[in-house]
């Protein structure tokens, strides 16, 4: 395809009070702190979006390796990551044996009961409802036993209208359980249709039910998987579908969208208020790959590449990145394609980066 490269310089607020410096993409002047210099609405859309599910397939890292990668991610402090480590309850003993630094934990309840949790900082508890059990029944069973301020998320299947209906009578405004949606799997049948996924999102938007997502969301944009013969959902599609839902629009067309340029333009045009409301609803999604989501957003020009953390940098252990002031000047080149397409490559620091190849395997978190 023919392209016209453009360059830009920019200034922006630093993260954690550090000065911003780095690279601009396609003339936007996005500074190298990852979110600085982009519109506030866009920054909000992707801040603290990806939970670390490195223990789960297909990555399935051994505990020591998963924790080492998590420690490196903490040191990098990329704002796209939640810096929350997802761990099955059945592996907490192994986690304790290997843990040498503080972490924020998302507990995947794969045991019959909640284990002792006094020595770990649990933020989320995620559980699959038993056959015939509703999310409301799970809430009644576990609500009084959740550690501290931990939030409960109950996994439901697309099309499970009875489970959705049971939530309408439960407390909201930060109380009551959230939902968890599975967006893919190892077979074509594990992928909910855009209509079914859209119905779940619309229900949550109407009733103020927060939710998490998992499986099938490594890549930003919806794409066809010839091996399974199915369209895989994109996490950018998901985020923008939630934006549509909070504005009382149908989320299904956005979930089906494969025009990369249109998706990027939609993301850049999201109002600040819509971004905030959408991310109150969509808490995060679990990914066993913490690198590819960032690479895709960089390649799309929606965030800028962050400089690597200096050697020996201690991990950050904060739940929310604070905003400081800083200036950053960057130059970057990207593809400025007329019409409906956006940059599909960006050069930063002499290295070319395009969108990551679509992942064709699934995590089971």
XYZ file of C-alpha atoms in Angstrom:
365
model
C 0.000 0.000 0.000
C 1.165 3.549 -0.580
C 1.969 5.603 2.469
C 3.010 9.109 3.400
C 5.184 9.341 6.491
C 4.648 12.250 8.813
C 6.514 13.360 11.895
C 5.587 15.297 14.986
C 6.765 16.770 18.219
C 4.750 17.121 21.351
C 4.549 17.883 25.004
C 2.589 16.112 27.661
C 2.130 15.343 31.314
C 4.469 12.773 32.764
C 3.443 9.690 34.664
C 4.366 9.462 38.350
C 5.835 12.955 38.146
C 8.603 11.970 35.746
C 9.498 14.121 32.755
C 7.959 12.928 29.549
C 10.236 12.280 26.640
C 10.078 9.999 23.680
C 8.550 9.466 20.322
C 5.653 10.877 18.390
C 3.577 8.732 16.071
C 2.214 10.078 12.771
C 2.435 13.713 13.713
C 0.458 13.439 16.912
C 3.376 14.410 19.105
C 2.648 11.618 21.533
C 5.354 11.607 24.170
C 7.088 8.463 25.290
C 5.375 7.863 28.606
C 2.767 5.659 27.003
C -0.313 7.814 27.633
C 1.051 11.359 27.805
C 0.213 13.713 24.964
C -2.810 11.734 23.759
C -6.348 12.957 24.343
C -7.560 12.408 27.883
C -10.480 10.326 26.627
C -8.158 8.004 24.724
C -5.773 7.763 27.667
C -8.621 6.797 29.989
C -9.835 4.096 27.600
C -6.658 2.061 27.866
C -5.373 2.892 31.331
C -5.131 -0.156 33.617
C -6.845 -2.384 31.058
C -4.845 -5.641 31.031
C -4.527 -8.065 33.956
C -1.511 -10.392 34.031
C -2.670 -13.963 33.355
C 0.790 -15.352 32.632
C 0.127 -18.541 34.628
C -2.656 -19.542 32.258
C -2.566 -21.228 28.825
C -1.404 -20.803 26.183
C 1.567 -18.997 27.778
C 1.334 -21.096 30.945
C 4.523 -19.799 32.527
C 5.950 -21.620 35.550
C 5.301 -19.663 38.730
C 8.865 -18.364 39.061
C 8.939 -17.156 35.438
C 5.476 -15.620 35.662
C 6.470 -13.663 38.750
C 9.739 -12.541 37.169
C 7.871 -11.232 34.117
C 5.384 -9.522 36.436
C 8.248 -7.917 38.352
C 9.688 -6.606 35.081
C 6.270 -5.258 34.080
C 6.006 -3.499 37.438
C 9.384 -1.880 36.862
C 8.261 -0.748 33.406
C 5.063 0.674 34.952
C 3.203 0.769 31.640
C -0.179 2.383 32.259
C -1.996 -0.058 29.933
C -1.339 -2.829 32.459
C -3.267 -3.086 35.723
C -0.187 -4.645 37.358
C -2.559 -7.133 38.933
C -1.403 -10.765 38.981
C -4.058 -13.434 38.383
C -3.538 -16.672 40.291
C -5.703 -19.757 40.860
C -6.628 -20.325 44.491
C -5.198 -23.832 44.183
C -1.724 -22.407 43.509
C -1.523 -19.900 46.357
C 0.917 -22.105 48.266
C 3.219 -22.149 45.255
C 2.826 -18.389 44.882
C 3.827 -17.833 48.504
C 6.885 -20.054 48.057
C 8.179 -17.936 45.156
C 6.994 -14.445 46.057
C 9.732 -11.964 46.985
C 7.991 -8.625 46.350
C 4.527 -7.132 47.009
C 1.848 -7.843 44.427
C -1.810 -7.027 43.894
C -3.715 -10.244 43.380
C -6.689 -11.309 41.332
C -7.822 -14.666 42.734
C -9.349 -17.221 40.348
C -11.428 -19.405 42.638
C -10.832 -22.971 41.426
C -11.237 -24.525 44.888
C -14.492 -25.447 46.659
C -14.045 -22.670 49.182
C -12.074 -19.478 49.739
C -8.607 -20.268 51.127
C -6.944 -18.202 53.890
C -5.963 -14.853 52.371
C -4.689 -12.791 55.304
C -1.152 -12.454 53.936
C -1.951 -11.457 50.336
C -3.493 -8.264 48.912
C -6.506 -9.602 47.032
C -8.343 -7.047 44.881
C -10.581 -9.321 42.816
C -12.125 -12.754 43.284
C -13.334 -14.423 40.090
C -15.503 -17.525 40.131
C -17.536 -19.611 37.710
C -21.088 -20.176 38.848
C -22.022 -23.789 39.500
C -24.633 -25.449 37.265
C -28.043 -24.057 38.173
C -26.513 -21.318 40.335
C -27.119 -17.638 39.607
C -24.675 -14.788 40.168
C -26.993 -13.624 42.931
C -26.669 -16.974 44.687
C -22.867 -16.825 44.360
C -22.943 -13.333 45.895
C -25.021 -14.524 48.836
C -22.646 -17.440 49.383
C -19.391 -15.455 49.251
C -20.156 -11.781 49.951
C -19.552 -11.874 53.685
C -16.286 -13.773 53.308
C -14.457 -11.706 50.708
C -11.119 -10.328 51.951
C -10.975 -6.607 52.629
C -12.302 -4.538 49.733
C -12.035 -7.354 47.194
C -14.637 -7.303 44.426
C -16.442 -10.440 43.273
C -16.880 -11.263 39.574
C -19.041 -14.196 38.504
C -18.426 -15.782 35.117
C -21.556 -16.220 33.013
C -22.036 -17.626 29.538
C -23.235 -15.573 26.598
C -26.959 -16.044 26.227
C -27.511 -16.904 29.911
C -30.465 -14.575 30.320
C -31.557 -16.079 33.642
C -28.221 -15.195 35.228
C -28.432 -11.648 33.923
C -31.968 -11.234 35.207
C -30.929 -12.322 38.699
C -28.552 -9.376 38.968
C -31.165 -6.669 38.615
C -32.329 -7.099 42.213
C -28.832 -6.931 43.719
C -27.214 -3.775 45.143
C -25.270 -1.518 42.780
C -23.244 1.663 43.281
C -20.087 -0.318 43.911
C -21.858 -3.073 45.837
C -22.920 -6.463 44.561
C -21.083 -8.761 42.155
C -19.763 -7.965 38.732
C -19.799 -10.310 35.759
C -17.052 -12.007 33.790
C -17.385 -12.836 30.085
C -15.371 -15.389 28.130
C -14.698 -14.099 24.616
C -13.066 -17.170 23.067
C -11.601 -20.605 23.593
C -9.993 -23.573 21.886
C -12.924 -24.306 19.581
C -15.109 -22.186 17.319
C -18.067 -22.827 19.594
C -16.284 -21.133 22.497
C -16.503 -17.748 20.771
C -19.691 -15.835 21.536
C -21.312 -14.156 18.575
C -21.142 -10.389 18.335
C -24.888 -10.351 19.031
C -24.562 -12.403 22.233
C -21.537 -10.473 23.479
C -23.269 -7.215 22.617
C -26.329 -8.266 24.612
C -24.157 -8.879 27.680
C -22.483 -5.487 27.325
C -25.789 -3.694 26.796
C -27.295 -5.364 29.863
C -24.358 -4.297 32.024
C -24.603 -0.729 30.717
C -28.346 -0.513 31.391
C -28.062 -1.839 34.938
C -24.670 -0.465 35.965
C -23.065 -3.905 36.391
C -19.255 -3.850 36.137
C -17.633 -6.678 34.217
C -14.356 -8.288 33.245
C -13.488 -10.176 30.080
C -11.084 -12.971 29.281
C -9.883 -15.284 26.492
C -9.507 -14.347 22.862
C -8.549 -10.716 23.380
C -4.781 -10.607 22.799
C -5.093 -8.511 19.658
C -6.720 -5.125 19.250
C -8.814 -5.675 16.135
C -11.385 -8.318 15.218
C -9.960 -10.760 12.681
C -10.705 -14.101 11.059
C -8.941 -17.224 12.313
C -8.743 -19.683 9.397
C -7.621 -22.526 11.660
C -10.882 -22.409 13.635
C -13.041 -20.814 10.967
C -14.246 -18.119 13.335
C -13.902 -14.362 13.841
C -11.901 -13.504 16.943
C -12.995 -10.501 18.972
C -10.570 -7.590 19.347
C -10.003 -5.817 22.636
C -10.245 -2.431 20.887
C -13.616 -3.485 19.490
C -14.670 -4.486 23.002
C -13.644 -1.198 24.594
C -15.400 0.833 21.903
C -18.505 -1.366 22.118
C -18.731 -0.497 25.813
C -18.434 3.182 24.879
C -21.353 2.732 22.486
C -23.414 0.993 25.161
C -22.941 3.722 27.787
C -24.132 6.226 25.170
C -27.275 4.093 24.646
C -26.109 2.923 21.227
C -26.046 -0.646 19.934
C -22.622 -2.182 20.701
C -22.946 -4.978 18.115
C -21.857 -3.013 14.991
C -18.660 -1.934 16.734
C -17.929 -5.516 17.832
C -18.213 -6.583 14.171
C -16.044 -3.797 12.794
C -12.795 -4.839 11.080
C -11.880 -1.496 9.442
C -8.752 -0.585 11.387
C -8.835 3.065 10.417
C -12.456 3.454 11.462
C -11.766 1.831 14.817
C -8.873 4.189 15.486
C -10.910 7.236 14.507
C -13.697 6.092 16.813
C -11.208 5.680 19.680
C -9.731 9.119 19.119
C -13.196 10.710 19.076
C -14.510 9.218 22.347
C -15.504 12.042 24.734
C -13.813 12.132 28.132
C -17.056 11.475 29.988
C -17.850 8.447 27.833
C -14.348 7.058 28.381
C -14.702 7.370 32.138
C -18.142 5.741 32.212
C -17.051 2.944 29.876
C -14.052 2.044 32.017
C -16.122 2.111 35.207
C -18.112 -0.619 33.485
C -15.248 -2.554 31.851
C -12.886 -3.137 34.755
C -10.162 -5.027 32.854
C -9.500 -8.145 30.859
C -7.095 -10.988 31.555
C -4.338 -11.748 29.062
C -1.568 -14.292 29.401
C 0.466 -12.012 27.095
C 1.201 -8.600 28.596
C 3.302 -7.453 25.637
C 1.104 -7.823 22.543
C -1.766 -5.566 23.693
C 0.694 -2.724 24.230
C 2.412 -3.375 20.898
C -0.917 -3.275 19.064
C -1.930 0.029 20.651
C 1.474 1.526 19.820
C 1.239 0.338 16.214
C -2.226 1.861 15.895
C -0.953 5.214 17.142
C -3.327 5.155 20.125
C -0.507 5.197 22.678
C 3.202 5.928 22.412
C 6.049 3.588 23.094
C 7.510 3.938 26.571
C 11.271 4.006 27.043
C 12.635 0.880 28.745
C 12.997 1.033 32.511
C 16.571 1.747 33.637
C 18.516 -1.274 34.807
C 17.914 -1.977 38.462
C 14.670 -0.007 38.621
C 12.572 -1.181 41.544
C 9.040 -2.343 40.748
C 6.260 0.157 41.235
C 3.553 -1.018 43.584
C 0.770 1.487 43.129
C -2.800 0.968 42.106
C -3.150 4.180 40.142
C -0.527 6.108 38.218
C -0.285 9.672 39.432
C 0.046 12.510 36.978
C 2.929 14.894 37.108
C 4.001 17.585 34.714
C 6.661 17.097 32.170
C 7.563 17.972 28.632
C 8.415 15.564 25.929
C 9.605 16.146 22.426
C 9.517 13.271 20.061
C 9.834 12.567 16.414
C 8.237 9.629 14.772
C 7.319 8.291 11.404
C 4.225 6.393 10.554
C 1.989 5.549 7.675
C -0.525 8.286 6.980
C -2.829 6.547 4.563
C -5.618 8.597 2.993
C -9.175 7.507 3.521
C -9.967 4.925 6.126
C -6.641 3.562 7.256
C -4.331 4.525 10.090
C -0.654 3.950 10.742
C 0.150 0.256 10.645
C 3.811 0.758 11.482
C 5.637 3.256 13.623
C 9.347 3.791 13.905
C 10.679 4.532 17.365
C 14.307 4.611 18.293
C 15.268 3.227 14.892
C 13.180 0.068 15.222
C 10.067 -0.547 13.168
C 7.024 -1.932 14.939
C 3.798 -3.137 13.337
C 0.749 -4.726 14.879
C 1.529 -8.112 16.363
C 0.463 -11.145 14.394
C -2.943 -12.339 15.567
C -2.711 -14.905 18.341
C -4.549 -18.139 17.595
C -4.454 -19.714 21.034
C -6.428 -19.022 24.156
C -5.886 -18.584 27.846
C -8.216 -20.334 30.239
C -8.186 -17.794 33.061
